[in-house]
N, CA, C and O atoms as a GROMACS GRO file, in nm:
protein
  264
    1MET      N    1   2.654   3.200   5.293
    1MET     CA    2   2.638   3.344   5.283
    1MET      C    3   2.538   3.387   5.390
    1MET      O    4   2.441   3.315   5.415
    2TYR      N    5   2.558   3.503   5.453
    2TYR     CA    6   2.472   3.550   5.560
    2TYR      C    7   2.409   3.683   5.522
    2TYR      O    8   2.480   3.776   5.483
    3ARG      N    9   2.277   3.693   5.533
    3ARG     CA   10   2.205   3.819   5.506
    3ARG      C   11   2.101   3.838   5.615
    3ARG      O   12   1.998   3.771   5.615
    4GLY      N   13   2.127   3.931   5.709
    4GLY     CA   14   2.030   3.959   5.816
    4GLY      C   15   2.000   3.835   5.897
    4GLY      O   16   2.092   3.774   5.952
    5ASN      N   17   1.875   3.796   5.906
    5ASN     CA   18   1.835   3.677   5.982
    5ASN      C   19   1.828   3.553   5.894
    5ASN      O   20   1.792   3.446   5.943
    6ILE      N   21   1.860   3.566   5.767
    6ILE     CA   22   1.849   3.453   5.675
    6ILE      C   23   1.989   3.408   5.636
    6ILE      O   24   2.072   3.488   5.593
    7ILE      N   25   2.014   3.280   5.650
    7ILE     CA   26   2.141   3.223   5.609
    7ILE      C   27   2.116   3.141   5.484
    7ILE      O   28   2.033   3.050   5.485
    8THR      N   29   2.186   3.173   5.377
    8THR     CA   30   2.172   3.100   5.253
    8THR      C   31   2.290   3.007   5.239
    8THR      O   32   2.405   3.051   5.240
    9GLN      N   33   2.264   2.879   5.225
    9GLN     CA   34   2.370   2.782   5.206
    9GLN      C   35   2.365   2.735   5.062
    9GLN      O   36   2.263   2.689   5.013
   10GLU      N   37   2.476   2.748   4.996
   10GLU     CA   38   2.484   2.706   4.856
   10GLU      C   39   2.526   2.561   4.851
   10GLU      O   40   2.626   2.522   4.910
   11LYS      N   41   2.448   2.481   4.780
   11LYS     CA   42   2.477   2.339   4.763
   11LYS      C   43   2.499   2.312   4.615
   11LYS      O   44   2.461   2.392   4.529
   12GLU      N   45   2.560   2.200   4.587
   12GLU     CA   46   2.587   2.165   4.448
   12GLU      C   47   2.458   2.144   4.370
   12GLU      O   48   2.447   2.189   4.256
   13ASP      N   49   2.359   2.075   4.430
   13ASP     CA   50   2.238   2.043   4.357
   13ASP      C   51   2.124   2.142   4.378
   13ASP      O   52   2.026   2.138   4.303
   14ASP      N   53   2.134   2.232   4.476
   14ASP     CA   54   2.026   2.327   4.499
   14ASP      C   55   2.086   2.459   4.549
   14ASP      O   56   2.118   2.472   4.667
   15ASP      N   57   2.101   2.556   4.460
   15ASP     CA   58   2.159   2.685   4.496
   15ASP      C   59   2.060   2.776   4.568
   15ASP      O   60   2.102   2.879   4.622
   16MET      N   61   1.933   2.743   4.573
   16MET     CA   62   1.832   2.832   4.632
   16MET      C   63   1.788   2.788   4.771
   16MET      O   64   1.684   2.833   4.820
   17SER      N   65   1.863   2.703   4.836
   17SER     CA   66   1.826   2.658   4.971
   17SER      C   67   1.841   2.774   5.070
   17SER      O   68   1.946   2.838   5.075
   18THR      N   69   1.736   2.799   5.147
   18THR     CA   70   1.738   2.908   5.244
   18THR      C   71   1.694   2.854   5.378
   18THR      O   72   1.593   2.784   5.389
   19TYR      N   73   1.771   2.887   5.482
   19TYR     CA   74   1.738   2.843   5.616
   19TYR      C   75   1.724   2.967   5.704
   19TYR      O   76   1.806   3.058   5.695
   20VAL      N   77   1.621   2.970   5.789
   20VAL     CA   78   1.595   3.083   5.876
   20VAL      C   79   1.642   3.047   6.017
   20VAL      O   80   1.612   2.939   6.068
   21LYS      N   81   1.716   3.139   6.079
   21LYS     CA   82   1.762   3.116   6.216
   21LYS      C   83   1.643   3.126   6.311
   21LYS      O   84   1.553   3.206   6.288
   22PRO      N   85   1.641   3.046   6.418
   22PRO     CA   86   1.531   3.057   6.515
   22PRO      C   87   1.536   3.191   6.589
   22PRO      O   88   1.643   3.245   6.615
   23ILE      N   89   1.419   3.243   6.621
   23ILE     CA   90   1.408   3.370   6.692
   23ILE      C   91   1.408   3.341   6.842
   23ILE      O   92   1.333   3.255   6.889
   24GLN      N   93   1.492   3.412   6.917
   24GLN     CA   94   1.497   3.393   7.061
   24GLN      C   95   1.388   3.475   7.128
   24GLN      O   96   1.355   3.585   7.084
   25ALA      N   97   1.332   3.421   7.235
   25ALA     CA   98   1.227   3.491   7.308
   25ALA      C   99   1.285   3.614   7.378
   25ALA      O  100   1.398   3.612   7.426
   26THR      N  101   1.206   3.719   7.384
   26THR     CA  102   1.247   3.841   7.453
   26THR      C  103   1.227   3.822   7.602
   26THR      O  104   1.119   3.784   7.646
   27PRO      N  105   1.332   3.847   7.682
   27PRO     CA  106   1.315   3.829   7.827
   27PRO      C  107   1.217   3.932   7.884
   27PRO      O  108   1.211   4.045   7.837
   28THR      N  109   1.144   3.892   7.983
   28THR     CA  110   1.049   3.984   8.046
   28THR      C  111   1.105   4.027   8.181
   28THR      O  112   1.168   3.948   8.251
   29LEU      N  113   1.081   4.151   8.217
   29LEU     CA  114   1.125   4.206   8.344
   29LEU      C  115   1.006   4.226   8.435
   29LEU      O  116   0.900   4.270   8.391
   30SER      N  117   1.024   4.192   8.560
   30SER     CA  118   0.917   4.216   8.657
   30SER      C  119   0.942   4.351   8.724
   30SER      O  120   1.044   4.414   8.700
   31GLY      N  121   0.850   4.393   8.807
   31GLY     CA  122   0.866   4.519   8.880
   31GLY      C  123   0.986   4.514   8.973
   31GLY      O  124   1.054   4.615   8.993
   32LYS      N  125   1.012   4.396   9.031
   32LYS     CA  126   1.127   4.380   9.120
   32LYS      C  127   1.257   4.400   9.042
   32LYS      O  128   1.351   4.462   9.093
   33ASP      N  129   1.264   4.349   8.920
   33ASP     CA  130   1.383   4.367   8.838
   33ASP      C  131   1.408   4.515   8.810
   33ASP      O  132   1.521   4.562   8.817
   34ALA      N  133   1.302   4.588   8.780
   34ALA     CA  134   1.315   4.731   8.751
   34ALA      C  135   1.364   4.807   8.875
   34ALA      O  136   1.446   4.897   8.864
   35ILE      N  137   1.313   4.771   8.991
   35ILE     CA  138   1.357   4.836   9.116
   35ILE      C  139   1.504   4.808   9.141
   35ILE      O  140   1.579   4.898   9.180
   36ASP      N  141   1.547   4.684   9.119
   36ASP     CA  142   1.688   4.649   9.138
   36ASP      C  143   1.779   4.726   9.043
   36ASP      O  144   1.887   4.770   9.082
   37ILE      N  145   1.736   4.744   8.918
   37ILE     CA  146   1.815   4.819   8.821
   37ILE      C  147   1.828   4.965   8.863
   37ILE      O  148   1.936   5.022   8.858
   38VAL      N  149   1.718   5.025   8.905
   38VAL     CA  150   1.720   5.166   8.947
   38VAL      C  151   1.808   5.183   9.071
   38VAL      O  152   1.883   5.279   9.079
   39LYS      N  153   1.800   5.091   9.166
   39LYS     CA  154   1.885   5.097   9.285
   39LYS      C  155   2.032   5.091   9.247
   39LYS      O  156   2.115   5.164   9.302
   40GLN      N  157   2.065   5.004   9.152
   40GLN     CA  158   2.203   4.989   9.110
   40GLN      C  159   2.254   5.116   9.041
   40GLN      O  160   2.369   5.155   9.059
   41VAL      N  161   2.169   5.179   8.962
   41VAL     CA  162   2.208   5.301   8.891
   41VAL      C  163   2.229   5.416   8.989
   41VAL      O  164   2.322   5.495   8.972
   42LEU      N  165   2.145   5.426   9.089
   42LEU     CA  166   2.152   5.538   9.184
   42LEU      C  167   2.255   5.518   9.294
   42LEU      O  168   2.280   5.610   9.372
   43ARG      N  169   2.316   5.400   9.302
   43ARG     CA  170   2.414   5.371   9.406
   43ARG      C  171   2.541   5.452   9.382
   43ARG      O  172   2.589   5.463   9.269
   44THR      N  173   2.596   5.509   9.489
   44THR     CA  174   2.720   5.586   9.478
   44THR      C  175   2.839   5.494   9.502
   44THR      O  176   2.828   5.399   9.578
   45PRO      N  177   2.952   5.522   9.437
   45PRO     CA  178   3.069   5.437   9.456
   45PRO      C  179   3.128   5.452   9.596
   45PRO      O  180   3.118   5.558   9.658
   46THR      N  181   3.189   5.346   9.645
   46THR     CA  182   3.253   5.350   9.776
   46THR      C  183   3.386   5.424   9.765
   46THR      O  184   3.444   5.431   9.657
   47PRO      N  185   3.435   5.479   9.876
   47PRO     CA  186   3.566   5.546   9.873
   47PRO      C  187   3.678   5.454   9.826
   47PRO      O  188   3.771   5.498   9.758
   48GLU      N  189   3.669   5.326   9.862
   48GLU     CA  190   3.771   5.229   9.818
   48GLU      C  191   3.771   5.214   9.666
   48GLU      O  192   3.877   5.208   9.604
   49SER      N  193   3.652   5.207   9.607
   49SER     CA  194   3.646   5.191   9.462
   49SER      C  195   3.694   5.318   9.390
   49SER      O  196   3.753   5.309   9.282
   50ILE      N  197   3.668   5.434   9.448
   50ILE     CA  198   3.716   5.560   9.389
   50ILE      C  199   3.869   5.563   9.392
   50ILE      O  200   3.932   5.600   9.293
   51ASP      N  201   3.929   5.524   9.506
   51ASP     CA  202   4.076   5.520   9.516
   51ASP      C  203   4.135   5.421   9.415
   51ASP      O  204   4.235   5.450   9.349
   52LYS      N  205   4.072   5.304   9.405
   52LYS     CA  206   4.120   5.202   9.312
   52LYS      C  207   4.118   5.254   9.168
   52LYS      O  208   4.213   5.233   9.093
   53LYS      N  209   4.009   5.321   9.130
   53LYS     CA  210   3.998   5.373   8.994
   53LYS      C  211   4.100   5.482   8.967
   53LYS      O  212   4.154   5.492   8.857
   54LYS      N  213   4.127   5.566   9.069
   54LYS     CA  214   4.228   5.672   9.053
   54LYS      C  215   4.365   5.610   9.031
   54LYS      O  216   4.441   5.656   8.945
   55LYS      N  217   4.399   5.506   9.109
   55LYS     CA  218   4.528   5.440   9.094
   55LYS      C  219   4.540   5.374   8.957
   55LYS      O  220   4.646   5.379   8.894
   56MET      N  221   4.433   5.312   8.911
   56MET     CA  222   4.434   5.247   8.779
   56MET      C  223   4.451   5.352   8.668
   56MET      O  224   4.521   5.326   8.570
   57LEU      N  225   4.389   5.467   8.683
   57LEU     CA  226   4.402   5.574   8.585
   57LEU      C  227   4.545   5.627   8.580
   57LEU      O  228   4.599   5.652   8.473
   58GLU      N  229   4.606   5.644   8.699
   58GLU     CA  230   4.746   5.689   8.704
   58GLU      C  231   4.839   5.587   8.638
   58GLU      O  232   4.930   5.625   8.565
   59ALA      N  233   4.815   5.459   8.665
   59ALA     CA  234   4.897   5.354   8.604
   59ALA      C  235   4.881   5.354   8.453
   59ALA      O  236   4.979   5.338   8.380
   60ARG      N  237   4.759   5.373   8.407
   60ARG     CA  238   4.734   5.376   8.262
   60ARG      C  239   4.804   5.495   8.197
   60ARG      O  240   4.860   5.482   8.088
   61LYS      N  241   4.802   5.609   8.264
   61LYS     CA  242   4.870   5.727   8.210
   61LYS      C  243   5.020   5.705   8.201
   61LYS      O  244   5.083   5.746   8.104
   62ARG      N  245   5.079   5.639   8.304
   62ARG     CA  246   5.223   5.610   8.301
   62ARG      C  247   5.258   5.515   8.186
   62ARG      O  248   5.360   5.532   8.120
   63ILE      N  249   5.173   5.416   8.164
   63ILE     CA  250   5.198   5.320   8.056
   63ILE      C  251   5.187   5.389   7.920
   63ILE      O  252   5.267   5.361   7.831
   64GLU      N  253   5.090   5.478   7.904
   64GLU     CA  254   5.071   5.546   7.776
   64GLU      C  255   5.186   5.641   7.744
   64GLU      O  256   5.213   5.666   7.627
   65LYS      N  257   5.256   5.696   7.846
   65LYS     CA  258   5.367   5.787   7.824
   65LYS      C  259   5.486   5.714   7.763
   65LYS      O  260   5.565   5.775   7.691
   66LYS      N  261   5.500   5.585   7.792
   66LYS     CA  262   5.616   5.508   7.745
   66LYS      C  263   5.615   5.485   7.598
   66LYS      O  264   5.706   5.422   7.544
   0.00000   0.00000   0.00000
C-alpha cells in the first residue's frame, strides 16, 4: 500500500511494517545555469522552425477532419 512518501508493506507476521523512501537531494543551480535558462527563454524561433510548426499544424488539422 502506498501513502505519500511512506510505503506500507503488509506481511503475514507483521502488519505494521513501515518503510520510508529515501529523499533525493535538491539540485542546485549556479548563476551560469540561470543565465543559460534566461537566454533559452528569450530566444526567438528560426524561420525554418516556424515553417515546420505550421506544416505540422496543417497536417494535424487534416488528420482531425477525417
